[in-house]
Amino acid sequence: MKTVLIAFATLAVLTAMPAQAADEDAIKVNIEKSGYECHDCVYVTVTARTDNIQIDKIDVNRGRCPQLKQGKTTYNGKTTPEGWWPNKGTFTPRKMQFAESLTWRFGNPLWQSGISCNFLEARIFTDQGTFTVSD
């Protein structure tokens, strides 16, 4: 009987640990889908739960959904109007402080083939580890 009680107590502790660990993550991540800027867009909002955390990179669907930047771009030889377009540069790391929130946009506003923005997973790479959010 004593062995059974110890087993149940151990199981209860192990079951509660993942829920507690999520509350102690250095960041909180919120995912919103298909905003008004484009069809099939994903918005990744990161809120810092600690001081001095650096967001080194974010990828959506393992890099298959490009990050967007605001501005104009050239597509099929024509300059587009102001809007959200694929960022052809590298991700710019950002340092965040406690309670600060930043939103990054990802999507396929040009309807290019081979780009998959139907959200399944976002990975946030930081100087304090990698955090993954999945649908």
Short mmCIF file of the N, C-alpha and C atoms (twelve columns), coordinates in Angstrom:
data_MODEL
# 
_entry.id   MODEL 
# 
loop_
_atom_site.group_PDB 
_atom_site.id 
_atom_site.type_symbol 
_atom_site.label_atom_id 
_atom_site.label_alt_id 
_atom_site.label_comp_id 
_atom_site.label_asym_id 
_atom_site.label_seq_id 
_atom_site.Cartn_x 
_atom_site.Cartn_y 
_atom_site.Cartn_z 
_atom_site.pdbx_PDB_model_num 
ATOM 1   N N  . MET A 1   0.825  -1.192 0.000   1 
ATOM 2   C CA . MET A 1   0.000  0.000  0.000   1 
ATOM 3   C C  . MET A 1   0.867  1.253  0.000   1 
ATOM 4   N N  . LYS A 2   1.936  1.198  0.799   1 
ATOM 5   C CA . LYS A 2   2.832  2.348  0.880   1 
ATOM 6   C C  . LYS A 2   3.473  2.627  -0.486  1 
ATOM 7   N N  . THR A 3   3.820  1.586  -1.226  1 
ATOM 8   C CA . THR A 3   4.415  1.723  -2.553  1 
ATOM 9   C C  . THR A 3   3.434  2.375  -3.521  1 
ATOM 10  N N  . VAL A 4   2.169  2.015  -3.432  1 
ATOM 11  C CA . VAL A 4   1.140  2.587  -4.300  1 
ATOM 12  C C  . VAL A 4   0.985  4.078  -4.011  1 
ATOM 13  N N  . LEU A 5   0.970  4.459  -2.737  1 
ATOM 14  C CA . LEU A 5   0.849  5.871  -2.370  1 
ATOM 15  C C  . LEU A 5   2.050  6.678  -2.861  1 
ATOM 16  N N  . ILE A 6   3.235  6.123  -2.742  1 
ATOM 17  C CA . ILE A 6   4.435  6.809  -3.230  1 
ATOM 18  C C  . ILE A 6   4.354  6.975  -4.746  1 
ATOM 19  N N  . ALA A 7   3.903  5.955  -5.441  1 
ATOM 20  C CA . ALA A 7   3.767  6.024  -6.903  1 
ATOM 21  C C  . ALA A 7   2.766  7.103  -7.297  1 
ATOM 22  N N  . PHE A 8   1.620  7.174  -6.612  1 
ATOM 23  C CA . PHE A 8   0.623  8.202  -6.917  1 
ATOM 24  C C  . PHE A 8   1.150  9.601  -6.610  1 
ATOM 25  N N  . ALA A 9   1.865  9.759  -5.517  1 
ATOM 26  C CA . ALA A 9   2.429  11.061 -5.167  1 
ATOM 27  C C  . ALA A 9   3.452  11.506 -6.208  1 
ATOM 28  N N  . THR A 10  4.296  10.584 -6.643  1 
ATOM 29  C CA . THR A 10  5.286  10.897 -7.672  1 
ATOM 30  C C  . THR A 10  4.601  11.273 -8.975  1 
ATOM 31  N N  . LEU A 11  3.583  10.537 -9.361  1 
ATOM 32  C CA . LEU A 11  2.842  10.825 -10.582 1 
ATOM 33  C C  . LEU A 11  2.173  12.193 -10.507 1 
ATOM 34  N N  . ALA A 12  1.614  12.539 -9.365  1 
ATOM 35  C CA . ALA A 12  0.961  13.834 -9.195  1 
ATOM 36  C C  . ALA A 12  1.960  14.975 -9.343  1 
ATOM 37  N N  . VAL A 13  3.139  14.831 -8.783  1 
ATOM 38  C CA . VAL A 13  4.178  15.861 -8.893  1 
ATOM 39  C C  . VAL A 13  4.632  16.004 -10.338 1 
ATOM 40  N N  . LEU A 14  4.886  14.900 -11.006 1 
ATOM 41  C CA . LEU A 14  5.346  14.943 -12.397 1 
ATOM 42  C C  . LEU A 14  4.283  15.497 -13.332 1 
ATOM 43  N N  . THR A 15  3.028  15.230 -13.064 1 
ATOM 44  C CA . THR A 15  1.941  15.745 -13.891 1 
ATOM 45  C C  . THR A 15  1.806  17.254 -13.729 1 
ATOM 46  N N  . ALA A 16  2.021  17.771 -12.550 1 
ATOM 47  C CA . ALA A 16  1.872  19.202 -12.295 1 
ATOM 48  C C  . ALA A 16  3.054  20.014 -12.801 1 
ATOM 49  N N  . MET A 17  4.204  19.406 -12.975 1 
ATOM 50  C CA . MET A 17  5.408  20.158 -13.345 1 
ATOM 51  C C  . MET A 17  5.310  20.879 -14.687 1 
ATOM 52  N N  . PRO A 18  4.853  20.276 -15.786 1 
ATOM 53  C CA . PRO A 18  4.808  21.006 -17.047 1 
ATOM 54  C C  . PRO A 18  3.930  22.248 -16.988 1 
ATOM 55  N N  . ALA A 19  2.800  22.201 -16.318 1 
ATOM 56  C CA . ALA A 19  1.929  23.364 -16.212 1 
ATOM 57  C C  . ALA A 19  2.624  24.473 -15.441 1 
ATOM 58  N N  . GLN A 20  3.347  24.135 -14.415 1 
ATOM 59  C CA . GLN A 20  4.058  25.129 -13.635 1 
ATOM 60  C C  . GLN A 20  5.200  25.720 -14.445 1 
ATOM 61  N N  . ALA A 21  5.918  24.906 -15.198 1 
ATOM 62  C CA . ALA A 21  7.046  25.382 -15.986 1 
ATOM 63  C C  . ALA A 21  6.593  26.379 -17.043 1 
ATOM 64  N N  . ALA A 22  5.423  26.175 -17.654 1 
ATOM 65  C CA . ALA A 22  4.932  27.092 -18.682 1 
ATOM 66  C C  . ALA A 22  4.698  28.479 -18.103 1 
ATOM 67  N N  . ASP A 23  4.237  28.556 -16.845 1 
ATOM 68  C CA . ASP A 23  4.025  29.849 -16.211 1 
ATOM 69  C C  . ASP A 23  5.336  30.565 -15.919 1 
ATOM 70  N N  . GLU A 24  6.435  29.833 -15.864 1 
ATOM 71  C CA . GLU A 24  7.723  30.424 -15.536 1 
ATOM 72  C C  . GLU A 24  8.588  30.684 -16.767 1 
ATOM 73  N N  . ASP A 25  8.062  30.472 -17.988 1 
ATOM 74  C CA . ASP A 25  8.827  30.752 -19.198 1 
ATOM 75  C C  . ASP A 25  9.236  32.216 -19.226 1 
ATOM 76  N N  . ALA A 26  10.353 32.482 -19.868 1 
ATOM 77  C CA . ALA A 26  10.882 33.846 -19.954 1 
ATOM 78  C C  . ALA A 26  10.055 34.726 -20.876 1 
ATOM 79  N N  . ILE A 27  9.239  34.107 -21.737 1 
ATOM 80  C CA . ILE A 27  8.380  34.869 -22.641 1 
ATOM 81  C C  . ILE A 27  6.984  34.264 -22.671 1 
ATOM 82  N N  . LYS A 28  6.034  35.084 -23.061 1 
ATOM 83  C CA . LYS A 28  4.672  34.628 -23.325 1 
ATOM 84  C C  . LYS A 28  4.443  34.862 -24.817 1 
ATOM 85  N N  . VAL A 29  3.879  33.891 -25.516 1 
ATOM 86  C CA . VAL A 29  3.680  33.999 -26.960 1 
ATOM 87  C C  . VAL A 29  2.192  33.906 -27.274 1 
ATOM 88  N N  . ASN A 30  1.717  34.851 -28.087 1 
ATOM 89  C CA . ASN A 30  0.335  34.839 -28.547 1 
ATOM 90  C C  . ASN A 30  0.338  34.769 -30.072 1 
ATOM 91  N N  . ILE A 31  -0.454 33.876 -30.638 1 
ATOM 92  C CA . ILE A 31  -0.543 33.703 -32.088 1 
ATOM 93  C C  . ILE A 31  -1.932 34.128 -32.545 1 
ATOM 94  N N  . GLU A 32  -1.982 35.001 -33.554 1 
ATOM 95  C CA . GLU A 32  -3.243 35.367 -34.195 1 
ATOM 96  C C  . GLU A 32  -3.112 35.055 -35.673 1 
ATOM 97  N N  . LYS A 33  -4.194 34.588 -36.273 1 
ATOM 98  C CA . LYS A 33  -4.167 34.194 -37.680 1 
ATOM 99  C C  . LYS A 33  -4.967 35.161 -38.543 1 
ATOM 100 N N  . SER A 34  -4.538 35.318 -39.792 1 
ATOM 101 C CA . SER A 34  -5.243 36.054 -40.844 1 
ATOM 102 C C  . SER A 34  -5.779 37.401 -40.391 1 
ATOM 103 N N  . GLY A 35  -4.884 38.327 -40.247 1 
ATOM 104 C CA . GLY A 35  -5.264 39.691 -39.924 1 
ATOM 105 C C  . GLY A 35  -5.741 40.434 -41.155 1 
ATOM 106 N N  . TYR A 36  -5.947 41.723 -41.012 1 
ATOM 107 C CA . TYR A 36  -6.507 42.511 -42.102 1 
ATOM 108 C C  . TYR A 36  -5.492 42.844 -43.196 1 
ATOM 109 N N  . GLU A 37  -4.192 42.695 -42.931 1 
ATOM 110 C CA . GLU A 37  -3.193 43.046 -43.942 1 
ATOM 111 C C  . GLU A 37  -3.172 42.079 -45.116 1 
ATOM 112 N N  . CYS A 38  -3.394 40.812 -44.845 1 
ATOM 113 C CA . CYS A 38  -3.364 39.835 -45.938 1 
ATOM 114 C C  . CYS A 38  -4.064 38.561 -45.504 1 
ATOM 115 N N  . HIS A 39  -4.478 37.807 -46.501 1 
ATOM 116 C CA . HIS A 39  -5.077 36.500 -46.249 1 
ATOM 117 C C  . HIS A 39  -3.959 35.534 -45.863 1 
ATOM 118 N N  . ASP A 40  -4.219 34.638 -44.955 1 
ATOM 119 C CA . ASP A 40  -3.257 33.600 -44.571 1 
ATOM 120 C C  . ASP A 40  -2.029 34.176 -43.867 1 
ATOM 121 N N  . CYS A 41  -2.219 35.253 -43.096 1 
ATOM 122 C CA . CYS A 41  -1.119 35.846 -42.330 1 
ATOM 123 C C  . CYS A 41  -1.138 35.328 -40.895 1 
ATOM 124 N N  . VAL A 42  0.020  35.381 -40.264 1 
ATOM 125 C CA . VAL A 42  0.179  34.945 -38.881 1 
ATOM 126 C C  . VAL A 42  0.869  36.069 -38.119 1 
ATOM 127 N N  . TYR A 43  0.312  36.438 -36.967 1 
ATOM 128 C CA . TYR A 43  0.887  37.472 -36.122 1 
ATOM 129 C C  . TYR A 43  1.435  36.809 -34.867 1 
ATOM 130 N N  . VAL A 44  2.715  36.993 -34.604 1 
ATOM 131 C CA . VAL A 44  3.371  36.408 -33.440 1 
ATOM 132 C C  . VAL A 44  3.695  37.545 -32.478 1 
ATOM 133 N N  . THR A 45  3.019  37.576 -31.338 1 
ATOM 134 C CA . THR A 45  3.272  38.599 -30.327 1 
ATOM 135 C C  . THR A 45  4.021  37.957 -29.170 1 
ATOM 136 N N  . VAL A 46  5.160  38.537 -28.847 1 
ATOM 137 C CA . VAL A 46  6.002  38.039 -27.760 1 
ATOM 138 C C  . VAL A 46  5.985  39.070 -26.638 1 
ATOM 139 N N  . THR A 47  5.717  38.621 -25.426 1 
ATOM 140 C CA . THR A 47  5.762  39.476 -24.242 1 
ATOM 141 C C  . THR A 47  6.845  38.939 -23.318 1 
ATOM 142 N N  . ALA A 48  7.749  39.819 -22.907 1 
ATOM 143 C CA . ALA A 48  8.846  39.415 -22.024 1 
ATOM 144 C C  . ALA A 48  8.335  39.246 -20.599 1 
ATOM 145 N N  . ARG A 49  8.718  38.144 -19.974 1 
ATOM 146 C CA . ARG A 49  8.398  37.904 -18.563 1 
ATOM 147 C C  . ARG A 49  9.640  38.057 -17.696 1 
ATOM 148 N N  . THR A 50  10.701 38.578 -18.288 1 
ATOM 149 C CA . THR A 50  11.958 38.797 -17.587 1 
ATOM 150 C C  . THR A 50  12.644 40.005 -18.217 1 
ATOM 151 N N  . ASP A 51  13.612 40.568 -17.537 1 
ATOM 152 C CA . ASP A 51  14.379 41.686 -18.097 1 
ATOM 153 C C  . ASP A 51  15.483 41.169 -18.999 1 
ATOM 154 N N  . ASN A 52  15.835 41.996 -19.971 1 
ATOM 155 C CA . ASN A 52  17.000 41.756 -20.835 1 
ATOM 156 C C  . ASN A 52  16.992 40.412 -21.539 1 
ATOM 157 N N  . ILE A 53  15.904 40.090 -22.190 1 
ATOM 158 C CA . ILE A 53  15.877 38.887 -23.023 1 
ATOM 159 C C  . ILE A 53  15.999 39.332 -24.472 1 
ATOM 160 N N  . GLN A 54  16.804 38.630 -25.222 1 
ATOM 161 C CA . GLN A 54  17.001 38.980 -26.626 1 
ATOM 162 C C  . GLN A 54  16.302 37.960 -27.518 1 
ATOM 163 N N  . ILE A 55  15.462 38.462 -28.411 1 
ATOM 164 C CA . ILE A 55  14.819 37.616 -29.413 1 
ATOM 165 C C  . ILE A 55  15.776 37.570 -30.599 1 
ATOM 166 N N  . ASP A 56  16.393 36.416 -30.820 1 
ATOM 167 C CA . ASP A 56  17.392 36.278 -31.884 1 
ATOM 168 C C  . ASP A 56  16.767 35.979 -33.238 1 
ATOM 169 N N  . LYS A 57  15.669 35.235 -33.233 1 
ATOM 170 C CA . LYS A 57  15.038 34.843 -34.494 1 
ATOM 171 C C  . LYS A 57  13.671 34.250 -34.190 1 
ATOM 172 N N  . ILE A 58  12.754 34.420 -35.119 1 
ATOM 173 C CA . ILE A 58  11.451 33.767 -35.036 1 
ATOM 174 C C  . ILE A 58  11.203 33.110 -36.383 1 
ATOM 175 N N  . ASP A 59  10.757 31.880 -36.360 1 
ATOM 176 C CA . ASP A 59  10.318 31.289 -37.628 1 
ATOM 177 C C  . ASP A 59  8.944  30.652 -37.450 1 
ATOM 178 N N  . VAL A 60  8.175  30.695 -38.515 1 
ATOM 179 C CA . VAL A 60  6.836  30.119 -38.530 1 
ATOM 180 C C  . VAL A 60  6.839  28.970 -39.523 1 
ATOM 181 N N  . ASN A 61  6.289  27.862 -39.100 1 
ATOM 182 C CA . ASN A 61  6.257  26.643 -39.925 1 
ATOM 183 C C  . ASN A 61  7.655  26.266 -40.408 1 
ATOM 184 N N  . ARG A 62  8.610  26.338 -39.471 1 
ATOM 185 C CA . ARG A 62  10.010 25.959 -39.714 1 
ATOM 186 C C  . ARG A 62  10.626 26.715 -40.883 1 
ATOM 187 N N  . GLY A 63  10.289 28.012 -40.960 1 
ATOM 188 C CA . GLY A 63  10.868 28.880 -41.979 1 
ATOM 189 C C  . GLY A 63  10.123 28.889 -43.296 1 
ATOM 190 N N  . ARG A 64  9.041  28.149 -43.401 1 
ATOM 191 C CA . ARG A 64  8.300  28.077 -44.671 1 
ATOM 192 C C  . ARG A 64  7.322  29.237 -44.857 1 
ATOM 193 N N  . CYS A 65  7.110  30.038 -43.817 1 
ATOM 194 C CA . CYS A 65  6.234  31.208 -43.890 1 
ATOM 195 C C  . CYS A 65  7.106  32.437 -43.626 1 
ATOM 196 N N  . PRO A 66  7.327  33.298 -44.632 1 
ATOM 197 C CA . PRO A 66  8.280  34.398 -44.482 1 
ATOM 198 C C  . PRO A 66  7.792  35.517 -43.564 1 
ATOM 199 N N  . GLN A 67  8.775  36.162 -42.921 1 
ATOM 200 C CA . GLN A 67  8.485  37.346 -42.124 1 
ATOM 201 C C  . GLN A 67  8.136  38.480 -43.081 1 
ATOM 202 N N  . LEU A 68  7.218  39.341 -42.657 1 
ATOM 203 C CA . LEU A 68  6.811  40.475 -43.477 1 
ATOM 204 C C  . LEU A 68  7.397  41.761 -42.925 1 
ATOM 205 N N  . LYS A 69  7.607  42.734 -43.808 1 
ATOM 206 C CA . LYS A 69  8.019  44.073 -43.382 1 
ATOM 207 C C  . LYS A 69  7.116  45.074 -44.076 1 
ATOM 208 N N  . GLN A 70  6.955  46.225 -43.451 1 
ATOM 209 C CA . GLN A 70  6.089  47.247 -44.016 1 
ATOM 210 C C  . GLN A 70  6.878  48.092 -45.003 1 
ATOM 211 N N  . GLY A 71  6.250  48.425 -46.106 1 
ATOM 212 C CA . GLY A 71  6.899  49.269 -47.106 1 
ATOM 213 C C  . GLY A 71  6.408  48.927 -48.495 1 
ATOM 214 N N  . LYS A 72  7.233  49.271 -49.485 1 
ATOM 215 C CA . LYS A 72  6.933  48.954 -50.882 1 
ATOM 216 C C  . LYS A 72  7.920  47.904 -51.352 1 
ATOM 217 N N  . THR A 73  7.544  47.168 -52.382 1 
ATOM 218 C CA . THR A 73  8.434  46.164 -52.948 1 
ATOM 219 C C  . THR A 73  8.228  46.119 -54.453 1 
ATOM 220 N N  . THR A 74  9.129  45.478 -55.151 1 
ATOM 221 C CA . THR A 74  8.989  45.286 -56.591 1 
ATOM 222 C C  . THR A 74  8.603  43.837 -56.840 1 
ATOM 223 N N  . TYR A 75  7.525  43.657 -57.587 1 
ATOM 224 C CA . TYR A 75  7.021  42.320 -57.882 1 
ATOM 225 C C  . TYR A 75  6.605  42.284 -59.345 1 
ATOM 226 N N  . ASN A 76  7.144  41.335 -60.097 1 
ATOM 227 C CA . ASN A 76  6.900  41.237 -61.540 1 
ATOM 228 C C  . ASN A 76  7.224  42.546 -62.259 1 
ATOM 229 N N  . GLY A 77  8.300  43.203 -61.819 1 
ATOM 230 C CA . GLY A 77  8.762  44.423 -62.472 1 
ATOM 231 C C  . GLY A 77  7.997  45.677 -62.112 1 
ATOM 232 N N  . LYS A 78  7.054  45.594 -61.200 1 
ATOM 233 C CA . LYS A 78  6.253  46.764 -60.822 1 
ATOM 234 C C  . LYS A 78  6.396  47.021 -59.331 1 
ATOM 235 N N  . THR A 79  6.376  48.305 -58.974 1 
ATOM 236 C CA . THR A 79  6.443  48.683 -57.568 1 
ATOM 237 C C  . THR A 79  5.047  48.590 -56.970 1 
ATOM 238 N N  . THR A 80  4.956  47.925 -55.847 1 
ATOM 239 C CA . THR A 80  3.667  47.732 -55.179 1 
ATOM 240 C C  . THR A 80  3.326  48.956 -54.333 1 
ATOM 241 N N  . PRO A 81  2.063  49.102 -53.955 1 
ATOM 242 C CA . PRO A 81  1.719  50.164 -53.007 1 
ATOM 243 C C  . PRO A 81  2.262  49.829 -51.614 1 
ATOM 244 N N  . GLU A 82  2.190  50.793 -50.721 1 
ATOM 245 C CA . GLU A 82  2.604  50.586 -49.328 1 
ATOM 246 C C  . GLU A 82  1.802  49.428 -48.736 1 
ATOM 247 N N  . GLY A 83  2.493  48.515 -48.059 1 
ATOM 248 C CA . GLY A 83  1.814  47.372 -47.455 1 
ATOM 249 C C  . GLY A 83  2.803  46.487 -46.730 1 
ATOM 250 N N  . TRP A 84  2.395  45.267 -46.441 1 
ATOM 251 C CA . TRP A 84  3.244  44.285 -45.768 1 
ATOM 252 C C  . TRP A 84  3.724  43.287 -46.807 1 
ATOM 253 N N  . TRP A 85  5.057  43.188 -46.968 1 
ATOM 254 C CA . TRP A 85  5.665  42.368 -48.002 1 
ATOM 255 C C  . TRP A 85  6.744  41.479 -47.403 1 
ATOM 256 N N  . PRO A 86  7.080  40.369 -48.078 1 
ATOM 257 C CA . PRO A 86  8.127  39.486 -47.544 1 
ATOM 258 C C  . PRO A 86  9.436  40.229 -47.307 1 
ATOM 259 N N  . ASN A 87  10.017 40.000 -46.141 1 
ATOM 260 C CA . ASN A 87  11.293 40.615 -45.772 1 
ATOM 261 C C  . ASN A 87  12.414 39.795 -46.394 1 
ATOM 262 N N  . LYS A 88  13.147 40.400 -47.309 1 
ATOM 263 C CA . LYS A 88  14.228 39.677 -47.986 1 
ATOM 264 C C  . LYS A 88  15.522 39.699 -47.178 1 
ATOM 265 N N  . GLY A 89  15.569 40.528 -46.140 1 
ATOM 266 C CA . GLY A 89  16.758 40.605 -45.291 1 
ATOM 267 C C  . GLY A 89  16.717 39.565 -44.185 1 
ATOM 268 N N  . THR A 90  17.712 39.629 -43.317 1 
ATOM 269 C CA . THR A 90  17.768 38.703 -42.188 1 
ATOM 270 C C  . THR A 90  16.960 39.257 -41.017 1 
ATOM 271 N N  . PHE A 91  16.619 38.395 -40.094 1 
ATOM 272 C CA . PHE A 91  15.872 38.792 -38.903 1 
ATOM 273 C C  . PHE A 91  16.731 39.726 -38.061 1 
ATOM 274 N N  . THR A 92  16.158 40.816 -37.601 1 
ATOM 275 C CA . THR A 92  16.872 41.761 -36.746 1 
ATOM 276 C C  . THR A 92  16.599 41.405 -35.286 1 
ATOM 277 N N  . PRO A 93  17.625 40.967 -34.542 1 
ATOM 278 C CA . PRO A 93  17.422 40.637 -33.126 1 
ATOM 279 C C  . PRO A 93  16.926 41.854 -32.342 1 
ATOM 280 N N  . ARG A 94  16.107 41.598 -31.317 1 
ATOM 281 C CA . ARG A 94  15.557 42.662 -30.477 1 
ATOM 282 C C  . ARG A 94  15.725 42.309 -29.013 1 
ATOM 283 N N  . LYS A 95  16.181 43.278 -28.238 1 
ATOM 284 C CA . LYS A 95  16.285 43.135 -26.786 1 
ATOM 285 C C  . LYS A 95  14.970 43.612 -26.185 1 
ATOM 286 N N  . MET A 96  14.426 42.850 -25.238 1 
ATOM 287 C CA . MET A 96  13.156 43.205 -24.609 1 
ATOM 288 C C  . MET A 96  13.311 43.270 -23.093 1 
ATOM 289 N N  . GLN A 97  12.485 44.092 -22.480 1 
ATOM 290 C CA . GLN A 97  12.436 44.238 -21.033 1 
ATOM 291 C C  . GLN A 97  11.122 43.657 -20.512 1 
ATOM 292 N N  . PHE A 98  11.050 43.439 -19.209 1 
ATOM 293 C CA . PHE A 98  9.871  42.863 -18.575 1 
ATOM 294 C C  . PHE A 98  8.601  43.608 -18.994 1 
ATOM 295 N N  . ALA A 99  7.568  42.865 -19.372 1 
ATOM 296 C CA . ALA A 99  6.235  43.346 -19.748 1 
ATOM 297 C C  . ALA A 99  6.189  44.032 -21.115 1 
ATOM 298 N N  . GLU A 100 7.296  44.119 -21.813 1 
ATOM 299 C CA . GLU A 100 7.298  44.696 -23.159 1 
ATOM 300 C C  . GLU A 100 6.766  43.655 -24.147 1 
ATOM 301 N N  . SER A 101 5.917  44.101 -25.075 1 
ATOM 302 C CA . SER A 101 5.360  43.213 -26.102 1 
ATOM 303 C C  . SER A 101 5.711  43.734 -27.485 1 
ATOM 304 N N  . LEU A 102 6.074  42.826 -28.370 1 
ATOM 305 C CA . LEU A 102 6.351  43.156 -29.765 1 
ATOM 306 C C  . LEU A 102 5.633  42.145 -30.649 1 
ATOM 307 N N  . THR A 103 5.167  42.617 -31.810 1 
ATOM 308 C CA . THR A 103 4.474  41.744 -32.756 1 
ATOM 309 C C  . THR A 103 5.248  41.677 -34.061 1 
ATOM 310 N N  . TRP A 104 5.447  40.462 -34.534 1 
ATOM 311 C CA . TRP A 104 6.060  40.222 -35.841 1 
ATOM 312 C C  . TRP A 104 4.995  39.613 -36.734 1 
ATOM 313 N N  . ARG A 105 5.028  39.987 -38.018 1 
ATOM 314 C CA . ARG A 105 4.046  39.489 -38.981 1 
ATOM 315 C C  . ARG A 105 4.705  38.526 -39.961 1 
ATOM 316 N N  . PHE A 106 3.990  37.473 -40.276 1 
ATOM 317 C CA . PHE A 106 4.448  36.468 -41.231 1 
ATOM 318 C C  . PHE A 106 3.296  36.190 -42.183 1 
ATOM 319 N N  . GLY A 107 3.608  35.892 -43.443 1 
ATOM 320 C CA . GLY A 107 2.524  35.586 -44.368 1 
ATOM 321 C C  . GLY A 107 2.973  35.477 -45.808 1 
ATOM 322 N N  . ASN A 108 1.986  35.380 -46.677 1 
ATOM 323 C CA . ASN A 108 2.215  35.209 -48.109 1 
ATOM 324 C C  . ASN A 108 1.298  36.157 -48.883 1 
ATOM 325 N N  . PRO A 109 1.516  37.488 -48.769 1 
ATOM 326 C CA . PRO A 109 0.613  38.434 -49.428 1 
ATOM 327 C C  . PRO A 109 0.709  38.403 -50.949 1 
ATOM 328 N N  . LEU A 110 1.770  37.839 -51.501 1 
ATOM 329 C CA . LEU A 110 1.931  37.783 -52.956 1 
ATOM 330 C C  . LEU A 110 1.413  36.469 -53.539 1 
ATOM 331 N N  . TRP A 111 0.859  35.595 -52.697 1 
ATOM 332 C CA . TRP A 111 0.297  34.311 -53.115 1 
ATOM 333 C C  . TRP A 111 1.312  33.484 -53.898 1 
ATOM 334 N N  . GLN A 112 2.546  33.456 -53.415 1 
ATOM 335 C CA . GLN A 112 3.601  32.698 -54.085 1 
ATOM 336 C C  . GLN A 112 3.473  31.214 -53.772 1 
ATOM 337 N N  . SER A 113 3.793  30.381 -54.757 1 
ATOM 338 C CA . SER A 113 3.723  28.939 -54.535 1 
ATOM 339 C C  . SER A 113 4.916  28.491 -53.695 1 
ATOM 340 N N  . GLY A 114 4.742  27.412 -52.976 1 
ATOM 341 C CA . GLY A 114 5.809  26.864 -52.148 1 
ATOM 342 C C  . GLY A 114 5.916  27.494 -50.776 1 
ATOM 343 N N  . ILE A 115 5.059  28.462 -50.478 1 
ATOM 344 C CA . ILE A 115 5.069  29.120 -49.167 1 
ATOM 345 C C  . ILE A 115 3.871  28.608 -48.378 1 
ATOM 346 N N  . SER A 116 4.122  28.145 -47.168 1 
ATOM 347 C CA . SER A 116 3.070  27.548 -46.347 1 
ATOM 348 C C  . SER A 116 2.860  28.360 -45.074 1 
ATOM 349 N N  . CYS A 117 1.780  29.143 -45.049 1 
ATOM 350 C CA . CYS A 117 1.504  29.976 -43.879 1 
ATOM 351 C C  . CYS A 117 0.255  29.542 -43.121 1 
ATOM 352 N N  . ASN A 118 -0.247 28.356 -43.404 1 
ATOM 353 C CA . ASN A 118 -1.323 27.796 -42.600 1 
ATOM 354 C C  . ASN A 118 -0.679 27.374 -41.280 1 
ATOM 355 N N  . PHE A 119 -0.868 28.158 -40.223 1 
ATOM 356 C CA . PHE A 119 -0.086 28.032 -38.996 1 
ATOM 357 C C  . PHE A 119 -0.160 26.646 -38.368 1 
ATOM 358 N N  . LEU A 120 1.041  26.094 -38.127 1 
ATOM 359 C CA . LEU A 120 1.189  24.872 -37.343 1 
ATOM 360 C C  . LEU A 120 2.138  25.077 -36.174 1 
ATOM 361 N N  . GLU A 121 3.209  25.885 -36.394 1 
ATOM 362 C CA . GLU A 121 4.241  26.001 -35.363 1 
ATOM 363 C C  . GLU A 121 5.004  27.318 -35.502 1 
ATOM 364 N N  . ALA A 122 5.338  27.911 -34.368 1 
ATOM 365 C CA . ALA A 122 6.243  29.064 -34.324 1 
ATOM 366 C C  . ALA A 122 7.346  28.745 -33.328 1 
ATOM 367 N N  . ARG A 123 8.580  29.039 -33.732 1 
ATOM 368 C CA . ARG A 123 9.722  28.858 -32.827 1 
ATOM 369 C C  . ARG A 123 10.339 30.223 -32.580 1 
ATOM 370 N N  . ILE A 124 10.540 30.539 -31.299 1 
ATOM 371 C CA . ILE A 124 11.146 31.797 -30.906 1 
ATOM 372 C C  . ILE A 124 12.498 31.458 -30.302 1 
ATOM 373 N N  . PHE A 125 13.559 31.883 -30.979 1 
ATOM 374 C CA . PHE A 125 14.927 31.618 -30.540 1 
ATOM 375 C C  . PHE A 125 15.398 32.829 -29.736 1 
ATOM 376 N N  . THR A 126 15.802 32.601 -28.485 1 
ATOM 377 C CA . THR A 126 16.252 33.691 -27.621 1 
ATOM 378 C C  . THR A 126 17.611 33.352 -27.031 1 
ATOM 379 N N  . ASP A 127 18.180 34.328 -26.333 1 
ATOM 380 C CA . ASP A 127 19.439 34.074 -25.638 1 
ATOM 381 C C  . ASP A 127 19.220 33.236 -24.373 1 
ATOM 382 N N  . GLN A 128 17.956 32.930 -24.060 1 
ATOM 383 C CA . GLN A 128 17.631 32.103 -22.892 1 
ATOM 384 C C  . GLN A 128 16.976 30.779 -23.290 1 
ATOM 385 N N  . GLY A 129 17.109 30.414 -24.555 1 
ATOM 386 C CA . GLY A 129 16.560 29.145 -25.022 1 
ATOM 387 C C  . GLY A 129 15.578 29.329 -26.162 1 
ATOM 388 N N  . THR A 130 15.089 28.219 -26.671 1 
ATOM 389 C CA . THR A 130 14.123 28.222 -27.766 1 
ATOM 390 C C  . THR A 130 12.756 27.841 -27.221 1 
ATOM 391 N N  . PHE A 131 11.739 28.595 -27.629 1 
ATOM 392 C CA . PHE A 131 10.371 28.363 -27.186 1 
ATOM 393 C C  . PHE A 131 9.531  28.025 -28.410 1 
ATOM 394 N N  . THR A 132 8.751  26.963 -28.331 1 
ATOM 395 C CA . THR A 132 7.940  26.508 -29.455 1 
ATOM 396 C C  . THR A 132 6.467  26.557 -29.082 1 
ATOM 397 N N  . VAL A 133 5.666  27.117 -29.993 1 
ATOM 398 C CA . VAL A 133 4.218  27.163 -29.831 1 
ATOM 399 C C  . VAL A 133 3.629  26.457 -31.036 1 
ATOM 400 N N  . SER A 134 2.719  25.517 -30.799 1 
ATOM 401 C CA . SER A 134 2.111  24.811 -31.926 1 
ATOM 402 C C  . SER A 134 0.598  24.802 -31.791 1 
ATOM 403 N N  . ASP A 135 -0.037 24.592 -32.924 1 
ATOM 404 C CA . ASP A 135 -1.497 24.589 -32.977 1 
ATOM 405 C C  . ASP A 135 -2.033 23.215 -32.665 1 
# 
